[in-house]
Amino acid sequence: MAENHGINISGSGQLNADAVAAGPHARAVSYGNSRELRELREQIQQLRAELRRAVDDGELDDGELADGAVREADELVAAAEEDAPDRGRISRLLAGISSSAGHVGELATAVTNVEGAVSAFFG
């Protein structure tokens, strides 16, 4: 029997995967589905936009608190854009934003949406 160090699909075979590796010492790592990652990033972008709108509209009137929440939102966007997003870091930043700005209705909804996307992505 010949050795097969690759991936062979024949006939009407089909392969759907986020990560595929073949050959000696090959390694494939997948951090969730690409659709779920896209959704997570979109929800985080929306949260940051809502937060900035709330600051601009004066809904978050404590300057230091608002600045900290915006800074955390920027860090949250950066954390989600990493090749392998860190759930712990994302959760900590999200918790900080929630405690700083979660009393504003639209922001509470946006935080909840991000929490759902985090759960869907990380499982």
N, CA, C and O atoms as a MOPAC input file, in Angstrom:
PM7 MOZYME 1SCF
protein

 N      0.84900 1    -1.17100 1     0.00000 1
 C      0.00000 1     0.00000 1     0.00000 1
 C      0.89600 1     1.23500 1     0.00000 1
 O      1.81300 1     1.34700 1     0.81300 1
 N      0.62500 1     2.15200 1    -0.90900 1
 C      1.41100 1     3.38200 1    -1.00800 1
 C      1.00100 1     4.35400 1     0.08400 1
 O     -0.15100 1     4.38000 1     0.51800 1
 N      1.96800 1     5.15000 1     0.51900 1
 C      1.66900 1     6.16900 1     1.52400 1
 C      1.01500 1     7.37000 1     0.86600 1
 O      1.37700 1     7.75800 1    -0.24500 1
 N      0.07600 1     7.93800 1     1.54300 1
 C     -0.60400 1     9.12300 1     1.05000 1
 C     -0.39500 1    10.23600 1     2.05800 1
 O     -0.90700 1    10.17500 1     3.17600 1
 N      0.35600 1    11.25000 1     1.66500 1
 C      0.63500 1    12.36600 1     2.56400 1
 C     -0.13500 1    13.60800 1     2.14600 1
 O      0.23600 1    14.72100 1     2.51700 1
 N     -1.16000 1    13.43600 1     1.40900 1
 C     -1.92100 1    14.59000 1     0.95400 1
 C     -3.40400 1    14.35900 1     1.10700 1
 O     -3.85300 1    13.41500 1     1.75700 1
 N     -4.13000 1    15.23000 1     0.50200 1
 C     -5.57800 1    15.13200 1     0.52500 1
 C     -6.01700 1    14.79300 1    -0.88200 1
 O     -5.68500 1    15.49500 1    -1.83800 1
 N     -6.76100 1    13.71700 1    -0.99900 1
 C     -7.18700 1    13.25900 1    -2.30300 1
 C     -8.71000 1    13.19700 1    -2.31900 1
 O     -9.32100 1    12.45300 1    -1.55200 1
 N     -9.30400 1    13.97800 1    -3.18900 1
 C    -10.75700 1    13.96600 1    -3.33300 1
 C    -11.04000 1    13.61000 1    -4.78100 1
 O    -10.51900 1    14.23800 1    -5.70300 1
 N    -11.85800 1    12.61100 1    -4.96500 1
 C    -12.14900 1    12.20600 1    -6.34900 1
 C    -13.64400 1    12.05200 1    -6.54200 1
 O    -14.42500 1    12.08000 1    -5.59100 1
 N    -14.01300 1    11.89300 1    -7.77800 1
 C    -15.42500 1    11.72700 1    -8.08900 1
 C    -16.18200 1    13.00800 1    -7.79300 1
 O    -15.75000 1    14.09500 1    -8.17600 1
 N    -17.28400 1    12.88300 1    -7.12500 1
 C    -18.08100 1    14.07000 1    -6.80700 1
 C    -17.82700 1    14.53000 1    -5.37700 1
 O    -18.67600 1    15.17600 1    -4.76300 1
 N    -16.64500 1    14.19000 1    -4.85000 1
 C    -16.29800 1    14.57000 1    -3.48400 1
 C    -16.19900 1    16.07300 1    -3.31400 1
 O    -15.95900 1    16.81200 1    -4.26900 1
 N    -16.38600 1    16.49900 1    -2.10600 1
 C    -16.36600 1    17.93000 1    -1.80200 1
 C    -15.73700 1    18.11400 1    -0.43200 1
 O    -15.92500 1    17.28700 1     0.46100 1
 N    -14.99200 1    19.19700 1    -0.26700 1
 C    -14.35000 1    19.49700 1     1.00700 1
 C    -14.69700 1    20.92200 1     1.40000 1
 O    -14.45000 1    21.86200 1     0.64400 1
 N    -15.26400 1    21.07600 1     2.57100 1
 C    -15.51900 1    22.39000 1     3.14600 1
 C    -14.80900 1    22.42700 1     4.48700 1
 O    -15.12400 1    21.64700 1     5.38500 1
 N    -13.85100 1    23.33100 1     4.62200 1
 C    -13.09600 1    23.40400 1     5.86500 1
 C    -12.50700 1    24.79200 1     6.04000 1
 O    -12.23500 1    25.49400 1     5.06500 1
 N    -12.31300 1    25.18200 1     7.30000 1
 C    -11.64600 1    26.44800 1     7.59000 1
 C    -10.13000 1    26.30000 1     7.51100 1
 O     -9.42200 1    27.24200 1     7.15700 1
 N     -9.64800 1    25.12400 1     7.84100 1
 C     -8.20900 1    24.89300 1     7.82600 1
 C     -7.95500 1    23.45800 1     7.39800 1
 O     -8.62900 1    22.53400 1     7.85400 1
 N     -6.97700 1    23.27800 1     6.51800 1
 C     -6.61700 1    21.95500 1     6.03200 1
 C     -5.10200 1    21.86200 1     6.00500 1
 O     -4.42500 1    22.80200 1     5.58800 1
 N     -4.57500 1    20.74100 1     6.44500 1
 C     -3.13500 1    20.52200 1     6.40700 1
 C     -2.86900 1    19.13500 1     5.86500 1
 O     -3.66300 1    18.21900 1     6.07800 1
 N     -1.75700 1    18.97200 1     5.16800 1
 C     -1.40000 1    17.67600 1     4.61600 1
 C      0.10700 1    17.51500 1     4.66600 1
 O      0.85300 1    18.49100 1     4.57200 1
 N      0.54100 1    16.29300 1     4.81400 1
 C      1.96700 1    16.01500 1     4.77600 1
 C      2.54600 1    15.82900 1     6.16400 1
 O      1.88600 1    16.07600 1     7.17300 1
 N      3.79600 1    15.38700 1     6.19300 1
 C      4.46100 1    15.14100 1     7.47400 1
 C      4.52300 1    16.42100 1     8.31700 1
 O      4.87100 1    17.49000 1     7.81500 1
 N      4.19000 1    16.29800 1     9.56800 1
 C      4.25500 1    17.39600 1    10.54700 1
 C      3.32600 1    18.56100 1    10.21100 1
 O      3.47700 1    19.64900 1    10.76600 1
 N      2.38200 1    18.35000 1     9.32100 1
 C      1.44100 1    19.41500 1     8.96200 1
 C      0.50000 1    19.65900 1    10.12900 1
 O      0.17500 1    18.74900 1    10.89200 1
 N      0.07500 1    20.88900 1    10.24800 1
 C     -0.81500 1    21.26300 1    11.33300 1
 C     -1.83600 1    22.27000 1    10.82000 1
 O     -1.46700 1    23.23200 1    10.14700 1
 N     -3.07800 1    22.07000 1    11.12100 1
 C     -4.12200 1    23.01400 1    10.73200 1
 C     -4.84500 1    23.44600 1    11.99700 1
 O     -5.26100 1    22.61300 1    12.80200 1
 N     -4.99000 1    24.73200 1    12.16200 1
 C     -5.67100 1    25.27300 1    13.33100 1
 C     -6.78800 1    26.17800 1    12.83800 1
 O     -6.58300 1    27.01400 1    11.95900 1
 N     -7.94900 1    26.00500 1    13.40300 1
 C     -9.07800 1    26.84600 1    13.03800 1
 C     -9.68300 1    27.43200 1    14.29500 1
 O     -9.97100 1    26.70800 1    15.24800 1
 N     -9.87500 1    28.72900 1    14.30100 1
 C    -10.51300 1    29.40200 1    15.42500 1
 C    -11.90800 1    29.80300 1    15.00000 1
 O    -12.17500 1    30.97000 1    14.71600 1
 N    -12.77800 1    28.84400 1    14.96100 1
 C    -14.14700 1    29.12400 1    14.59600 1
 C    -14.33900 1    29.25000 1    13.10800 1
 O    -13.39000 1    29.21900 1    12.32500 1
 N    -15.54100 1    29.38700 1    12.75400 1
 C    -15.95300 1    29.51000 1    11.37500 1
 C    -15.68000 1    30.92700 1    10.87900 1
 O    -15.82900 1    31.88000 1    11.64400 1
 N    -15.29000 1    31.08400 1     9.63700 1
 C    -14.99200 1    32.41500 1     9.11200 1
 C    -16.23200 1    33.30200 1     9.13700 1
 O    -16.11800 1    34.51200 1     9.33300 1
 N    -17.40800 1    32.72400 1     8.94300 1
 C    -18.64900 1    33.50500 1     9.03100 1
 C    -18.84900 1    34.01200 1    10.45300 1
 O    -19.25500 1    35.15700 1    10.65400 1
 N    -18.56800 1    33.17500 1    11.43100 1
 C    -18.71400 1    33.57700 1    12.82700 1
 C    -17.69500 1    34.64900 1    13.20800 1
 O    -18.00300 1    35.56000 1    13.97600 1
 N    -16.49500 1    34.53700 1    12.67500 1
 C    -15.47900 1    35.55500 1    12.94300 1
 C    -15.87700 1    36.88800 1    12.31000 1
 O    -15.71000 1    37.94600 1    12.91500 1
 N    -16.39400 1    36.82600 1    11.11300 1
 C    -16.87300 1    38.03800 1    10.43100 1
 C    -17.98800 1    38.69900 1    11.23800 1
 O    -18.00800 1    39.91900 1    11.40200 1
 N    -18.90400 1    37.89000 1    11.73400 1
 C    -20.02000 1    38.39500 1    12.54900 1
 C    -19.49700 1    39.03300 1    13.84000 1
 O    -19.96600 1    40.09800 1    14.24000 1
 N    -18.53500 1    38.38800 1    14.48400 1
 C    -17.94200 1    38.94400 1    15.70000 1
 C    -17.33000 1    40.31100 1    15.41400 1
 O    -17.56100 1    41.27000 1    16.15000 1
 N    -16.55900 1    40.39100 1    14.35300 1
 C    -15.90800 1    41.66200 1    14.00600 1
 C    -16.93500 1    42.74000 1    13.66900 1
 O    -16.76200 1    43.89800 1    14.04900 1
 N    -17.99900 1    42.37200 1    12.96400 1
 C    -19.04800 1    43.34400 1    12.62500 1
 C    -19.74900 1    43.85300 1    13.87600 1
 O    -19.99900 1    45.05200 1    14.00200 1
 N    -20.06600 1    42.95600 1    14.80000 1
 C    -20.74000 1    43.36600 1    16.03100 1
 C    -19.85000 1    44.27500 1    16.87200 1
 O    -20.33600 1    45.22000 1    17.49400 1
 N    -18.56800 1    43.99600 1    16.89200 1
 C    -17.63400 1    44.84200 1    17.64100 1
 C    -17.52400 1    46.21800 1    16.99700 1
 O    -17.47400 1    47.22900 1    17.69700 1
 N    -17.48500 1    46.26100 1    15.67600 1
 C    -17.45200 1    47.55200 1    14.97100 1
 C    -18.71700 1    48.35500 1    15.28500 1
 O    -18.64500 1    49.56400 1    15.50300 1
 N    -19.86800 1    47.69000 1    15.30800 1
 C    -21.12500 1    48.37400 1    15.61200 1
 C    -21.13500 1    48.90200 1    17.04300 1
 O    -21.62700 1    50.00000 1    17.30100 1
 N    -20.58800 1    48.11500 1    17.97200 1
 C    -20.50100 1    48.56500 1    19.36100 1
 C    -19.64500 1    49.82300 1    19.45300 1
 O    -20.01600 1    50.78800 1    20.12200 1
 N    -18.50700 1    49.80600 1    18.78400 1
 C    -17.63700 1    50.99000 1    18.82300 1
 C    -18.34400 1    52.20500 1    18.21500 1
 O    -18.23400 1    53.31100 1    18.74500 1
 N    -19.05600 1    52.01000 1    17.12600 1
 C    -19.78100 1    53.12000 1    16.49800 1
 C    -20.86400 1    53.65900 1    17.43900 1
 O    -21.02300 1    54.87300 1    17.56500 1
 N    -21.60400 1    52.76800 1    18.09500 1
 C    -22.64200 1    53.18800 1    19.04700 1
 C    -22.02400 1    53.93700 1    20.22400 1
 O    -22.57800 1    54.92800 1    20.69900 1
 N    -20.89500 1    53.46300 1    20.67800 1
 C    -20.20700 1    54.10500 1    21.80500 1
 C    -19.75900 1    55.51200 1    21.43600 1
 O    -19.94500 1    56.45200 1    22.20800 1
 N    -19.17600 1    55.65100 1    20.26800 1
 C    -18.74200 1    56.98000 1    19.81900 1
 C    -19.94100 1    57.91400 1    19.62700 1
 O    -19.86900 1    59.10100 1    19.94500 1
 N    -21.04400 1    57.36700 1    19.10400 1
 C    -22.24500 1    58.18100 1    18.94200 1
 C    -22.76400 1    58.65200 1    20.29700 1
 O    -23.15900 1    59.80800 1    20.44900 1
 N    -22.76200 1    57.75300 1    21.28000 1
 C    -23.23400 1    58.09900 1    22.62000 1
 C    -22.35800 1    59.17900 1    23.25200 1
 O    -22.85900 1    60.06700 1    23.94100 1
 N    -21.05700 1    59.09900 1    23.01500 1
 C    -20.14500 1    60.13100 1    23.53000 1
 C    -20.42800 1    61.45800 1    22.83700 1
 O    -20.53100 1    62.49500 1    23.49300 1
 N    -20.55300 1    61.42800 1    21.51700 1
 C    -20.81400 1    62.66000 1    20.75400 1
 C    -22.14400 1    63.29400 1    21.13400 1
 O    -22.26300 1    64.51900 1    21.15900 1
 N    -23.15500 1    62.46200 1    21.43400 1
 C    -24.47900 1    62.96600 1    21.79300 1
 C    -24.60500 1    63.34600 1    23.26600 1
 O    -25.64800 1    63.83900 1    23.69400 1
 N    -23.55200 1    63.12100 1    24.03400 1
 C    -23.58000 1    63.48100 1    25.45100 1
 C    -24.27500 1    62.47100 1    26.34200 1
 O    -24.51900 1    62.75500 1    27.51500 1
 N    -24.59800 1    61.30300 1    25.81700 1
 C    -25.24200 1    60.27700 1    26.64200 1
 C    -24.26800 1    59.71200 1    27.67400 1
 O    -24.67500 1    59.26800 1    28.74700 1
 N    -22.99500 1    59.73400 1    27.34200 1
 C    -21.93600 1    59.38700 1    28.29500 1
 C    -21.23100 1    60.69900 1    28.61700 1
 O    -20.37300 1    61.15300 1    27.86000 1
 N    -21.59000 1    61.29600 1    29.72700 1
 C    -21.11000 1    62.63300 1    30.00100 1
 C    -19.86000 1    62.68800 1    30.85900 1
 O    -19.21500 1    63.73500 1    30.92000 1
 N    -19.49900 1    61.62000 1    31.51500 1
 C    -18.27000 1    61.59500 1    32.31000 1
 C    -17.08800 1    61.44600 1    31.35600 1
 O    -16.86500 1    60.36400 1    30.81300 1
 N    -16.33900 1    62.50900 1    31.15000 1
 C    -15.25600 1    62.52200 1    30.17000 1
 C    -14.26900 1    61.38800 1    30.32100 1
 O    -13.93300 1    60.72900 1    29.33700 1
 N    -13.79400 1    61.14300 1    31.53800 1
 C    -12.80600 1    60.09900 1    31.77000 1
 C    -13.40700 1    58.71500 1    31.51900 1
 O    -12.77200 1    57.85200 1    30.91300 1
 N    -14.61800 1    58.52000 1    31.98600 1
 C    -15.30600 1    57.24800 1    31.77600 1
 C    -15.54200 1    56.99700 1    30.29200 1
 O    -15.29900 1    55.90000 1    29.79100 1
 N    -16.01700 1    58.02600 1    29.59600 1
 C    -16.28700 1    57.90300 1    28.16100 1
 C    -15.00000 1    57.65000 1    27.39000 1
 O    -14.96400 1    56.79900 1    26.50100 1
 N    -13.93900 1    58.38900 1    27.72800 1
 C    -12.65900 1    58.19500 1    27.03900 1
 C    -12.12700 1    56.78200 1    27.25200 1
 O    -11.59500 1    56.16500 1    26.32900 1
 N    -12.27200 1    56.27900 1    28.46700 1
 C    -11.82000 1    54.91700 1    28.76000 1
 C    -12.60500 1    53.87900 1    27.97600 1
 O    -12.03500 1    52.90600 1    27.48000 1
 N    -13.90400 1    54.08200 1    27.86400 1
 C    -14.74600 1    53.13600 1    27.12300 1
 C    -14.40000 1    53.15900 1    25.63800 1
 O    -14.34500 1    52.10900 1    24.99800 1
 N    -14.16500 1    54.35500 1    25.08500 1
 C    -13.78700 1    54.45300 1    23.67200 1
 C    -12.42900 1    53.78500 1    23.45100 1
 O    -12.23500 1    53.07200 1    22.46700 1
 N    -11.50400 1    54.01700 1    24.36100 1
 C    -10.18300 1    53.38800 1    24.25900 1
 C    -10.31100 1    51.86400 1    24.30900 1
 O     -9.65700 1    51.16000 1    23.53900 1
 N    -11.15600 1    51.35400 1    25.21800 1
 C    -11.37600 1    49.90900 1    25.30000 1
 C    -12.03300 1    49.37100 1    24.02700 1
 O    -11.72400 1    48.26500 1    23.58400 1
 N    -12.93600 1    50.15400 1    23.44600 1
 C    -13.58700 1    49.72800 1    22.19900 1
 C    -12.57000 1    49.64500 1    21.06600 1
 O    -12.62700 1    48.72900 1    20.24500 1
 N    -11.64600 1    50.59100 1    21.01700 1
 C    -10.58800 1    50.53600 1    20.00000 1
 C     -9.70800 1    49.30300 1    20.20400 1
 O     -9.32100 1    48.64000 1    19.24200 1
 N     -9.39900 1    49.00300 1    21.46400 1
 C     -8.60000 1    47.80400 1    21.77200 1
 C     -9.38900 1    46.53500 1    21.41900 1
 O     -8.82100 1    45.54600 1    20.95600 1
 N    -10.69900 1    46.58400 1    21.64500 1
 C    -11.55200 1    45.43600 1    21.32500 1
 C    -11.54400 1    45.15900 1    19.82900 1
 O    -11.47300 1    44.00400 1    19.40800 1
 N    -11.61500 1    46.20900 1    19.03200 1
 C    -11.55100 1    46.04600 1    17.57200 1
 C    -10.20700 1    45.41400 1    17.19000 1
 O    -10.15900 1    44.47700 1    16.39200 1
 N     -9.12500 1    45.93100 1    17.76400 1
 C     -7.79000 1    45.39400 1    17.46200 1
 C     -7.68400 1    43.92600 1    17.88100 1
 O     -7.10100 1    43.11700 1    17.16000 1
 N     -8.23900 1    43.58200 1    19.03100 1
 C     -8.18300 1    42.19800 1    19.51700 1
 C     -8.93600 1    41.26000 1    18.58600 1
 O     -8.49600 1    40.13300 1    18.35400 1
 N    -10.05100 1    41.70600 1    18.05600 1
 C    -10.84300 1    40.86900 1    17.14800 1
 C    -10.19000 1    40.73100 1    15.79100 1
 O    -10.45900 1    39.76300 1    15.08000 1
 N     -9.33900 1    41.67000 1    15.41100 1
 C     -8.68500 1    41.62700 1    14.10600 1
 C     -7.44500 1    40.73500 1    14.10400 1
 O     -6.87200 1    40.48900 1    13.04200 1
 N     -7.02100 1    40.24600 1    15.26300 1
 C     -5.85900 1    39.36800 1    15.32200 1
 C     -6.14900 1    38.05600 1    14.59400 1
 O     -7.30300 1    37.65400 1    14.44300 1
 N     -5.07400 1    37.39700 1    14.14800 1
 C     -5.23100 1    36.11900 1    13.45400 1
 C     -5.90200 1    35.07200 1    14.33900 1
 O     -6.71700 1    34.27800 1    13.86700 1
 N     -5.55600 1    35.07800 1    15.61400 1
 C     -6.15200 1    34.14900 1    16.57900 1
 C     -6.68900 1    34.97300 1    17.74900 1
 O     -5.99700 1    35.15100 1    18.75100 1
 N     -7.91700 1    35.47400 1    17.62400 1
 C     -8.46600 1    36.31100 1    18.69800 1
 C     -8.45100 1    35.59400 1    20.04800 1
 O     -8.72900 1    34.39800 1    20.13500 1
 N     -8.12500 1    36.34100 1    21.08600 1
 C     -8.02100 1    35.81500 1    22.44500 1
 C     -9.34400 1    36.06200 1    23.17400 1
 O     -9.72700 1    37.20600 1    23.42000 1
 N    -10.02700 1    34.97900 1    23.51100 1
 C    -11.33400 1    35.11700 1    24.16200 1
 C    -11.23300 1    35.86800 1    25.48100 1
 O    -12.08500 1    36.70300 1    25.78500 1
 N    -10.20700 1    35.58200 1    26.26400 1
 C    -10.04600 1    36.24500 1    27.55200 1
 C     -9.89400 1    37.74900 1    27.41500 1
 O    -10.53100 1    38.51400 1    28.13800 1
 N     -9.05800 1    38.16600 1    26.49600 1
 C     -8.84800 1    39.60100 1    26.27200 1
 C    -10.13300 1    40.27300 1    25.78100 1
 O    -10.50600 1    41.34400 1    26.25900 1
 N    -10.80000 1    39.63200 1    24.82400 1
 C    -12.04800 1    40.18000 1    24.29600 1
 C    -13.09200 1    40.27000 1    25.40400 1
 O    -13.79400 1    41.27700 1    25.50400 1
 N    -13.20600 1    39.25600 1    26.22200 1
 C    -14.18900 1    39.25700 1    27.31000 1
 C    -13.88300 1    40.33600 1    28.34500 1
 O    -14.79500 1    41.00000 1    28.83700 1
 N    -12.59500 1    40.51600 1    28.67900 1
 C    -12.21800 1    41.56000 1    29.65000 1
 C    -12.54500 1    42.95100 1    29.12000 1
 O    -13.09900 1    43.78000 1    29.84100 1
 N    -12.20100 1    43.20600 1    27.86100 1
 C    -12.48700 1    44.51000 1    27.27200 1
 C    -13.98500 1    44.75100 1    27.20500 1
 O    -14.45600 1    45.85100 1    27.49700 1
 N    -14.72400 1    43.73700 1    26.82600 1
 C    -16.17400 1    43.86100 1    26.72900 1
 C    -16.79200 1    44.12800 1    28.10200 1
 O    -17.71600 1    44.93000 1    28.22800 1
 N    -16.28100 1    43.45900 1    29.11700 1
 C    -16.78400 1    43.68100 1    30.48100 1
 C    -16.50300 1    45.11400 1    30.93000 1
 O    -17.33800 1    45.73400 1    31.58800 1
 N    -15.33800 1    45.63600 1    30.58000 1
 C    -15.00900 1    47.01500 1    30.92300 1
 C    -15.94300 1    48.00900 1    30.25600 1
 O    -16.40600 1    48.96100 1    30.88400 1
 N    -16.21300 1    47.78100 1    28.98500 1
 C    -17.12900 1    48.65100 1    28.24600 1
 C    -18.52400 1    48.55600 1    28.85300 1
 O    -19.19900 1    49.57100 1    29.02300 1
 N    -18.94800 1    47.36100 1    29.17300 1
 C    -20.27900 1    47.15600 1    29.73700 1
 C    -20.43200 1    47.87200 1    31.07100 1
 O    -21.46200 1    48.49600 1    31.32400 1
 N    -19.42200 1    47.78900 1    31.92100 1
 C    -19.52900 1    48.45200 1    33.22200 1
 C    -19.44400 1    49.96500 1    33.09800 1
 O    -20.01300 1    50.68300 1    33.92000 1
 N    -18.74200 1    50.46200 1    32.08200 1
 C    -18.61000 1    51.90600 1    31.87900 1
 C    -19.81700 1    52.50500 1    31.19300 1
 O    -20.23100 1    53.61700 1    31.52000 1
 N    -20.38400 1    51.78300 1    30.24600 1
 C    -21.39300 1    52.38200 1    29.37200 1
 C    -22.65500 1    51.54900 1    29.22100 1
 O    -23.54300 1    51.91500 1    28.45200 1
 N    -22.75100 1    50.45100 1    29.92900 1
 C    -23.87200 1    49.54400 1    29.76100 1
 C    -25.21400 1    50.08600 1    30.17500 1
 O    -26.24000 1    49.46400 1    29.89900 1
 N    -25.23700 1    51.23700 1    30.83500 1
 C    -26.51600 1    51.81700 1    31.26100 1
 C    -27.22900 1    52.57000 1    30.13700 1
 O    -28.40200 1    52.91800 1    30.26500 1
 N    -26.51700 1    52.81700 1    29.04100 1
 C    -27.13100 1    53.48400 1    27.88900 1
 C    -27.79900 1    52.40200 1    27.04400 1
 O    -27.15600 1    51.42900 1    26.65000 1
 N    -29.10000 1    52.57800 1    26.76600 1
 C    -29.89900 1    51.54400 1    26.11100 1
 C    -29.28800 1    50.93400 1    24.86900 1
 O    -29.16900 1    49.71200 1    24.78100 1
 N    -28.89200 1    51.76400 1    23.89200 1
 C    -28.34300 1    51.25100 1    22.64000 1
 C    -27.01800 1    50.52900 1    22.87600 1
 O    -26.70500 1    49.55000 1    22.19900 1
 N    -26.24500 1    51.01800 1    23.84100 1
 C    -24.96700 1    50.37000 1    24.12800 1
 C    -25.18000 1    49.02400 1    24.80300 1
 O    -24.44300 1    48.07200 1    24.54700 1
 N    -26.18400 1    48.94500 1    25.66300 1
 C    -26.48500 1    47.66800 1    26.30500 1
 C    -26.85800 1    46.62700 1    25.25200 1
 O    -26.44200 1    45.47100 1    25.33500 1
 N    -27.63800 1    47.04100 1    24.27200 1
 C    -28.01200 1    46.13100 1    23.18300 1
 C    -26.78900 1    45.72900 1    22.37800 1
 O    -26.62600 1    44.55700 1    22.03800 1
 N    -25.92800 1    46.69200 1    22.07100 1
 C    -24.71900 1    46.39900 1    21.29600 1
 C    -23.79400 1    45.45900 1    22.06500 1
 O    -23.19400 1    44.56100 1    21.47500 1
 N    -23.67300 1    45.65900 1    23.37800 1
 C    -22.84500 1    44.76300 1    24.20100 1
 C    -23.42100 1    43.35000 1    24.17200 1
 O    -22.68400 1    42.37400 1    24.03200 1
 N    -24.74200 1    43.24800 1    24.30600 1
 C    -25.39300 1    41.93600 1    24.26000 1
 C    -25.15000 1    41.25000 1    22.91600 1
 O    -24.91900 1    40.04200 1    22.86700 1
 N    -25.20100 1    42.01800 1    21.83100 1
 C    -24.95000 1    41.45600 1    20.50000 1
 C    -23.52000 1    40.93600 1    20.38500 1
 O    -23.28900 1    39.87400 1    19.80600 1
 N    -22.56400 1    41.67800 1    20.93100 1
 C    -21.16700 1    41.22700 1    20.88900 1
 C    -21.01000 1    39.97200 1    21.74200 1
 O    -20.32300 1    39.03400 1    21.33900 1
 N    -21.63700 1    39.94700 1    22.91300 1
 C    -21.55700 1    38.75400 1    23.75800 1
 C    -22.08800 1    37.51700 1    23.03300 1
 O    -21.52400 1    36.43100 1    23.16100 1
 N    -23.17200 1    37.68100 1    22.27300 1
 C    -23.70100 1    36.56300 1    21.48500 1
 C    -22.72300 1    36.13500 1    20.40400 1
 O    -22.54600 1    34.94100 1    20.16100 1
 N    -22.09000 1    37.10300 1    19.75500 1
 C    -21.11600 1    36.78800 1    18.70900 1
 C    -19.88500 1    36.10600 1    19.29800 1
 O    -19.31100 1    35.21200 1    18.67500 1
 N    -19.47800 1    36.52400 1    20.49600 1
 C    -18.34200 1    35.88300 1    21.17000 1
 C    -18.68500 1    34.43400 1    21.46500 1
 O    -17.86700 1    33.54500 1    21.22800 1
 N    -19.87700 1    34.18500 1    21.97700 1
 C    -20.30700 1    32.81000 1    22.27300 1
 C    -20.36600 1    31.95100 1    21.01900 1
 O    -19.96100 1    30.78900 1    21.03500 1
 N    -20.87200 1    32.52400 1    19.93500 1
 C    -20.96800 1    31.77600 1    18.67800 1
 C    -19.58600 1    31.45900 1    18.12100 1
 O    -19.36400 1    30.36600 1    17.60000 1
 N    -18.65700 1    32.40200 1    18.22700 1
 C    -17.32700 1    32.19300 1    17.65700 1
 C    -16.50000 1    31.22600 1    18.49200 1
 O    -15.89100 1    30.29900 1    17.95800 1
 N    -16.48000 1    31.44300 1    19.80200 1
 C    -15.61500 1    30.62500 1    20.65800 1
 C    -16.29200 1    29.35600 1    21.14800 1
 O    -15.62600 1    28.44800 1    21.64400 1
 N    -17.59700 1    29.28900 1    21.01400 1
 C    -18.32200 1    28.08100 1    21.41200 1
 C    -18.60400 1    27.98400 1    22.87000 1
 O    -19.20800 1    27.01000 1    23.31900 1

